mmCIF file of C-alpha atoms in Angstrom:
data_model
loop_
_atom_site.group_PDB
_atom_site.id
_atom_site.type_symbol
_atom_site.label_atom_id
_atom_site.label_comp_id
_atom_site.label_asym_id
_atom_site.label_seq_id
_atom_site.Cartn_x
_atom_site.Cartn_y
_atom_site.Cartn_z
ATOM 1 C CA MET R 915 67.230 117.447 89.885
ATOM 2 C CA ALA R 916 68.888 115.754 86.934
ATOM 3 C CA ASP R 917 69.928 119.348 85.701
ATOM 4 C CA VAL R 918 71.657 120.064 88.986
ATOM 5 C CA ALA R 919 73.641 116.743 88.808
ATOM 6 C CA GLN R 920 74.417 117.547 85.291
ATOM 7 C CA LEU R 921 75.616 121.106 85.868
ATOM 8 C CA SER R 922 78.185 120.102 88.804
ATOM 9 C CA THR R 923 79.441 117.273 86.620
ATOM 10 C CA SER R 924 80.112 119.912 83.922
ATOM 11 C CA LEU R 925 81.506 122.200 86.302
ATOM 12 C CA ARG R 926 83.928 119.596 87.670
ATOM 13 C CA ARG R 927 84.980 118.413 84.156
ATOM 14 C CA GLY R 928 88.257 120.313 83.303
ATOM 15 C CA THR R 929 88.619 121.671 86.969
ATOM 16 C CA LEU R 930 88.739 118.720 89.252
ATOM 17 C CA GLU R 931 92.056 117.263 87.804
ATOM 18 C CA PHE R 932 93.716 120.600 88.963
ATOM 19 C CA CYS R 933 92.365 120.254 92.553
ATOM 20 C CA VAL R 934 94.058 116.634 92.534
ATOM 21 C CA LEU R 935 97.568 118.113 91.214
ATOM 22 C CA ALA R 936 97.167 121.113 93.943
ATOM 23 C CA MET R 937 96.479 118.597 96.714
ATOM 24 C CA VAL R 938 99.723 116.751 95.963
ATOM 25 C CA GLU R 939 101.891 119.924 94.995
ATOM 26 C CA LYS R 940 103.385 120.187 98.576
ATOM 27 C CA GLU R 941 103.469 116.792 99.646
ATOM 28 C CA ASP R 942 103.081 113.206 98.195
ATOM 29 C CA ARG R 943 99.533 111.599 98.950
ATOM 30 C CA TYR R 944 98.319 108.039 98.543
ATOM 31 C CA GLY R 945 94.977 107.522 96.430
ATOM 32 C CA THR R 946 92.637 106.914 99.304
ATOM 33 C CA GLU R 947 93.808 109.712 101.088
ATOM 34 C CA ILE R 948 92.880 111.777 97.970
ATOM 35 C CA VAL R 949 89.559 110.528 97.499
ATOM 36 C CA ARG R 950 88.641 110.877 100.970
ATOM 37 C CA ARG R 951 89.766 114.447 100.764
ATOM 38 C CA PHE R 952 87.300 115.027 97.922
ATOM 39 C CA GLY R 953 84.563 113.285 99.871
ATOM 40 C CA GLU R 954 84.712 115.976 102.405
ATOM 41 C CA GLU R 955 84.006 118.722 99.918
ATOM 42 C CA ARG R 956 80.260 118.746 99.280
ATOM 43 C CA ASN R 957 80.623 120.784 96.079
ATOM 44 C CA LEU R 958 82.965 118.202 94.294
ATOM 45 C CA ALA R 959 80.589 115.742 95.364
ATOM 46 C CA ALA R 960 81.415 112.963 92.780
ATOM 47 C CA SER R 961 81.467 109.374 94.314
ATOM 48 C CA GLU R 962 84.696 108.388 95.520
ATOM 49 C CA GLY R 963 85.367 105.785 92.849
ATOM 50 C CA THR R 964 85.470 108.343 90.055
ATOM 51 C CA VAL R 965 88.573 109.876 91.282
ATOM 52 C CA TYR R 966 90.940 106.577 90.602
ATOM 53 C CA PRO R 967 90.172 106.902 86.785
ATOM 54 C CA LEU R 968 91.153 110.369 86.845
ATOM 55 C CA LEU R 969 94.306 109.699 89.208
ATOM 56 C CA SER R 970 95.256 107.024 86.372
ATOM 57 C CA ARG R 971 94.724 109.414 83.478
ATOM 58 C CA LEU R 972 96.920 112.007 85.097
ATOM 59 C CA ARG R 973 99.670 109.456 85.548
ATOM 60 C CA ARG R 974 99.441 108.248 81.741
ATOM 61 C CA VAL R 975 99.625 112.103 80.557
ATOM 62 C CA GLY R 976 102.860 112.293 82.950
ATOM 63 C CA TRP R 977 101.593 114.999 85.531
ATOM 64 C CA LEU R 978 101.753 112.423 88.265
ATOM 65 C CA ASP R 979 104.090 109.761 89.254
ATOM 66 C CA SER R 980 103.185 107.097 91.410
ATOM 67 C CA ARG R 981 105.043 104.749 93.599
ATOM 68 C CA TRP R 982 103.795 101.550 96.067
ATOM 69 C CA SER R 983 104.617 101.952 99.515
ATOM 70 C CA GLU R 984 103.984 99.763 102.539
ATOM 71 C CA SER R 985 101.228 100.722 104.993
ATOM 72 C CA PRO R 986 101.402 100.309 108.888
ATOM 73 C CA THR R 987 97.600 99.500 108.985
ATOM 74 C CA GLY R 988 96.239 97.897 105.661
ATOM 75 C CA PRO R 989 97.238 97.150 102.024
ATOM 76 C CA PRO R 990 99.986 98.670 100.176
ATOM 77 C CA ARG R 991 99.499 102.467 99.195
ATOM 78 C CA ARG R 992 99.802 104.058 95.915
ATOM 79 C CA TYR R 993 101.508 107.463 96.484
ATOM 80 C CA TYR R 994 101.240 110.205 94.089
ATOM 81 C CA ARG R 995 103.759 112.834 93.524
ATOM 82 C CA LEU R 996 103.341 115.927 90.841
ATOM 83 C CA THR R 997 105.678 115.494 88.003
ATOM 84 C CA ASP R 998 107.660 118.969 86.703
ATOM 85 C CA ALA R 999 104.943 118.835 83.835
ATOM 86 C CA GLY R 1000 102.212 118.439 86.174
ATOM 87 C CA ARG R 1001 103.379 121.666 88.251
ATOM 88 C CA ALA R 1002 103.791 123.342 84.992
ATOM 89 C CA ALA R 1003 100.414 122.481 83.963
ATOM 90 C CA LEU R 1004 98.708 123.553 87.439
ATOM 91 C CA GLN R 1005 100.604 126.708 87.079
ATOM 92 C CA HIS R 1006 99.161 127.484 83.556
ATOM 93 C CA PHE R 1007 95.769 126.480 84.856
ATOM 94 C CA ARG R 1008 96.051 129.083 87.866
ATOM 95 C CA THR R 1009 96.595 131.880 85.364
ATOM 96 C CA GLU R 1010 93.847 130.741 82.814
ATOM 97 C CA TRP R 1011 91.232 130.142 85.989
ATOM 98 C CA ILE R 1012 91.845 133.761 87.357
ATOM 99 C CA SER R 1013 90.915 135.410 83.885
ATOM 100 C CA PHE R 1014 88.359 133.186 83.162
ATOM 101 C CA ARG R 1015 86.569 133.300 86.415
ATOM 102 C CA GLN R 1016 86.464 137.059 86.018
ATOM 103 C CA THR R 1017 85.046 136.845 82.715
ATOM 104 C CA VAL R 1018 82.273 134.518 83.719
ATOM 105 C CA ASP R 1019 81.591 136.635 86.768
ATOM 106 C CA ARG R 1020 81.139 139.665 84.994
ATOM 107 C CA LEU R 1021 78.915 138.264 82.294
ATOM 108 C CA VAL R 1022 76.728 136.165 84.702
ATOM 109 C CA GLY R 1023 76.794 138.983 87.028
ATOM 110 C CA THR R 1024 78.310 137.213 90.128
ATOM 111 C CA ASP R 1025 81.273 139.792 90.275
ATOM 112 C CA ALA R 1026 79.403 141.910 92.901
ATOM 113 C CA ALA R 1027 78.502 139.220 95.022
ATOM 114 C CA VAL O 250 77.156 86.916 109.399
ATOM 115 C CA THR O 251 80.732 85.949 108.469
ATOM 116 C CA HIS O 252 83.652 87.357 107.085
ATOM 117 C CA ASN O 253 82.956 85.360 104.098
ATOM 118 C CA ASP O 254 79.859 87.171 103.357
ATOM 119 C CA THR O 255 81.442 90.622 103.430
ATOM 120 C CA ASP O 256 84.178 89.270 101.095
ATOM 121 C CA THR O 257 81.463 87.915 98.699
ATOM 122 C CA THR O 258 79.773 91.256 98.769
ATOM 123 C CA VAL O 259 83.253 92.858 97.634
ATOM 124 C CA SER O 260 84.157 90.540 95.132
ATOM 125 C CA GLU O 261 80.622 90.994 93.522
ATOM 126 C CA TYR O 262 80.856 94.385 93.576
ATOM 127 C CA LEU O 263 84.412 94.469 91.728
ATOM 128 C CA ALA O 264 83.298 91.661 89.268
ATOM 129 C CA ASP O 265 80.252 94.214 88.494
ATOM 130 C CA VAL O 266 82.661 96.784 87.958
ATOM 131 C CA ALA O 267 85.191 94.613 85.836
ATOM 132 C CA HIS O 268 82.215 93.437 83.704
ATOM 133 C CA ARG O 269 81.304 96.802 82.764
ATOM 134 C CA VAL O 270 84.920 97.848 81.778
ATOM 135 C CA SER O 271 85.519 94.934 79.751
ATOM 136 C CA ASP O 272 86.104 97.000 76.532
ATOM 137 C CA LEU O 273 88.862 99.298 78.524
ATOM 138 C CA PRO O 274 92.705 98.530 77.664
ATOM 139 C CA LEU O 275 93.535 95.372 79.798
ATOM 140 C CA LEU O 276 96.043 97.522 81.951
ATOM 141 C CA GLN O 277 93.820 100.407 82.439
ATOM 142 C CA ARG O 278 91.261 97.961 83.879
ATOM 143 C CA ARG O 279 93.699 96.055 85.933
ATOM 144 C CA GLU O 280 95.028 99.321 87.509
ATOM 145 C CA LEU O 281 91.247 100.419 88.426
ATOM 146 C CA LEU O 282 90.245 97.121 90.067
ATOM 147 C CA ALA O 283 93.584 97.183 92.048
ATOM 148 C CA ASP O 284 92.902 100.658 93.325
ATOM 149 C CA LEU O 285 89.403 99.816 94.012
ATOM 150 C CA GLU O 286 90.176 96.659 95.999
ATOM 151 C CA SER O 287 93.010 98.462 97.681
ATOM 152 C CA HIS O 288 90.530 101.364 98.657
ATOM 153 C CA ILE O 289 88.279 98.981 100.138
ATOM 154 C CA GLU O 290 90.628 97.145 101.938
ATOM 155 C CA ALA O 291 92.387 100.240 103.628
ATOM 156 C CA GLU O 292 88.648 101.820 104.427
ATOM 157 C CA ARG O 293 87.624 98.495 106.246
ATOM 158 C CA ILE O 294 90.571 98.406 108.435
ATOM 159 C CA GLU O 295 91.141 101.936 108.984
ATOM 160 C CA ARG O 296 87.641 102.728 109.777
ATOM 161 C CA ASN O 297 87.351 99.254 111.645
ATOM 162 C CA ALA O 298 84.413 98.437 109.515
ATOM 163 C CA GLU O 299 83.139 94.808 110.511
ATOM 164 C CA SER O 300 79.825 94.823 109.847
ATOM 165 C CA PRO O 301 77.979 94.342 106.632
ATOM 166 C CA GLY O 302 76.323 97.623 106.836
ATOM 167 C CA GLN O 303 79.469 99.223 107.381
ATOM 168 C CA LEU O 304 80.766 97.731 104.170
ATOM 169 C CA LEU O 305 77.922 98.732 102.214
ATOM 170 C CA GLU O 306 78.387 102.246 103.420
ATOM 171 C CA ILE O 307 82.122 102.035 102.284
ATOM 172 C CA LEU O 308 80.780 100.848 98.836
ATOM 173 C CA GLU O 309 78.099 103.351 98.812
ATOM 174 C CA ARG O 310 80.531 106.129 99.092
ATOM 175 C CA LEU O 311 82.732 104.584 96.352
ATOM 176 C CA GLY O 312 79.897 104.678 93.962
ATOM 177 C CA SER O 313 77.976 102.454 91.897
ATOM 178 C CA PRO O 314 79.918 100.263 89.693
ATOM 179 C CA GLU O 315 77.780 102.013 86.342
ATOM 180 C CA GLU O 316 79.172 105.470 87.926
ATOM 181 C CA ILE O 317 82.746 104.022 88.187
ATOM 182 C CA ALA O 318 82.904 102.337 84.684
ATOM 183 C CA ALA O 319 81.173 105.757 83.200
ATOM 184 C CA ALA O 320 84.000 107.682 84.576
ATOM 185 C CA ALA O 321 86.569 105.280 83.606
ATOM 186 C CA ARG O 322 85.379 105.378 79.946
ATOM 187 C CA ALA O 323 85.280 109.159 80.257
ATOM 188 C CA GLU O 324 88.992 108.961 81.514
ATOM 189 C CA ALA O 325 90.175 106.365 78.773
ATOM 190 C CA PRO O 326 92.875 107.435 76.253
ATOM 191 C CA ALA O 327 91.356 109.244 73.199
ATOM 192 C CA GLY O 328 90.394 107.046 70.353
ATOM 193 C CA ALA O 329 91.273 103.741 72.523
ATOM 194 C CA SER O 330 87.815 102.837 73.270
ATOM 195 C CA PRO O 331 85.062 105.728 72.876
ATOM 196 C CA PRO O 332 81.723 104.795 73.448
ATOM 197 C CA PRO O 333 81.845 100.991 73.707
ATOM 198 C CA VAL O 334 78.736 99.813 71.767
ATOM 199 C CA PRO O 335 79.122 101.681 68.553
ATOM 200 C CA ALA O 336 82.709 101.324 68.450
ATOM 201 C CA ALA O 337 83.132 97.653 68.571
ATOM 202 C CA PRO O 338 80.783 96.736 65.519
ATOM 203 C CA ARG O 339 82.212 99.408 63.543
ATOM 204 C CA ARG O 340 85.898 98.407 63.663
ATOM 205 C CA ARG O 341 85.699 94.954 63.092
ATOM 206 C CA PRO O 342 83.794 95.020 59.619
ATOM 207 C CA GLY O 343 86.609 97.464 58.305
ATOM 208 C CA VAL O 344 89.128 94.874 59.396
ATOM 209 C CA VAL O 345 87.557 91.986 57.505
ATOM 210 C CA VAL O 346 86.911 94.286 54.687
ATOM 211 C CA ALA O 347 90.409 95.182 54.305
ATOM 212 C CA VAL O 348 91.338 91.595 54.821
ATOM 213 C CA VAL O 349 89.271 90.484 51.889
ATOM 214 C CA VAL O 350 90.382 93.370 49.733
ATOM 215 C CA THR O 351 93.943 92.641 50.315
ATOM 216 C CA ALA O 352 93.378 88.922 49.461
ATOM 217 C CA VAL O 353 91.539 89.529 46.089
ATOM 218 C CA VAL O 354 94.036 91.951 44.960
ATOM 219 C CA LEU O 355 96.805 89.611 45.639
ATOM 220 C CA LEU O 356 94.900 86.566 44.043
ATOM 221 C CA LEU O 357 94.252 88.885 40.918
ATOM 222 C CA PHE O 358 97.907 90.041 41.136
ATOM 223 C CA LEU O 359 98.969 85.985 41.243
ATOM 224 C CA ILE O 360 96.663 85.202 38.318
ATOM 225 C CA VAL O 361 97.850 88.030 36.022
ATOM 226 C CA ALA O 362 101.545 86.879 36.825
ATOM 227 C CA VAL O 363 100.774 83.531 35.995
ATOM 228 C CA LEU O 364 99.017 84.111 32.810
ATOM 229 C CA SER O 365 101.430 86.411 31.549
ATOM 230 C CA PHE O 366 104.165 83.906 32.288
ATOM 231 C CA PHE O 367 102.556 81.438 30.224
ATOM 232 C CA VAL O 368 101.380 83.917 27.529
ATOM 233 C CA SER O 369 105.113 84.927 27.066
ATOM 234 C CA GLY O 370 106.588 81.620 27.548
ATOM 235 C CA GLY O 371 104.229 79.520 25.512
ATOM 236 C CA GLU O 372 104.028 81.812 22.241
ATOM 237 C CA SER O 373 107.480 83.193 22.090
ATOM 238 C CA SER O 374 107.047 83.732 18.351
ATOM 239 C CA GLU O 375 104.412 86.538 19.078
ATOM 240 C CA PRO O 376 106.103 88.070 22.476
ATOM 241 C CA ALA O 377 103.636 90.631 24.107
ATOM 242 C CA PHE O 378 106.315 92.609 25.558
ATOM 243 C CA PRO O 379 109.286 93.816 23.595
ATOM 244 C CA ALA O 380 111.724 91.356 22.778
ATOM 245 C CA PRO O 381 112.550 88.914 25.486
ATOM 246 C CA LEU O 382 115.730 86.724 24.949
ATOM 247 C CA PRO O 383 114.848 83.217 23.875
ATOM 248 C CA GLY O 384 114.083 81.020 26.894
ATOM 249 C CA GLN O 385 113.537 84.115 29.085
ATOM 250 C CA SER O 386 110.447 85.255 30.474
ATOM 251 C CA ALA O 387 108.761 88.406 29.578
ATOM 252 C CA LEU O 388 108.239 89.168 33.288
ATOM 253 C CA PRO O 389 111.326 88.220 35.069
ATOM 254 C CA THR O 390 110.714 88.103 38.752
ATOM 255 C CA PRO O 391 113.336 88.144 41.712
ATOM 256 C CA ASP O 392 112.005 84.740 43.059
ATOM 257 C CA ASP O 393 112.174 83.131 39.481
ATOM 258 C CA PRO O 394 115.087 84.862 38.059
ATOM 259 C CA PRO O 395 115.545 84.187 34.074
ATOM 260 C CA ALA O 396 118.496 81.766 33.741
ATOM 261 C CA PRO O 397 120.843 81.993 30.794
ATOM 262 C CA LEU O 398 121.192 78.398 29.674
ATOM 263 C CA GLU O 399 125.010 78.232 29.969
ATOM 264 C CA SER O 400 125.203 79.220 33.150
ATOM 265 C CA ALA O 401 122.497 77.587 35.043
ATOM 266 C CA PRO O 402 121.944 73.899 33.651
ATOM 267 C CA ARG O 403 118.679 72.339 35.167
#
């Protein structure tokens, strides 16, 4: 069981951040919205709170921008926006990911599935 | 069960997280706590969570303070603060050693400077360095310029 958790942690590392970037590619979203969206994905099931440090890092490296905005219902929301650098990084990941996935599929034998 | 009880639960939860990330850079720490606080608040309002049970559910989905702290540490800027326990004791002795070494070197330098001043000044008949002019130190320093006797009466 611990190994299963370890595996998904390892798989998440290095890929989850691009899922975040893709999530704000078309429109700006606020933190809780991004976090909830991830909560719905069983395979990504990291606990919600771990997404915030990730958002923080993506902002620090300049892939995301954020701005505060009033909310009609609750506390102010921090909206995230994809920067040009973030867009380029996402594009680069897409290219890399396809060939990476194909190689792993071929070696592990999941390409026929 | 009052609103205050749930507030206490939330502030205890946040304090626990804060305690576990106390070694991270201040701004990052503040940001994380603000994000979590605003998340909990938004969830409470938007999901209309009034009961303590519903609040616990929100916190459970958010994750244990331990998990969140581990994630925050994993995302910390490279080199800023790697594993907290070994890093702190390792860095401090380094600083102390550097300060002590610097102080010792400065002290030695001072002693040598003072000694050589006295040696050259006291025994002008046997100068240790090539021919200083009479009345001048063998080691002129910018702080204490050798004053020609005529121009600078003291």
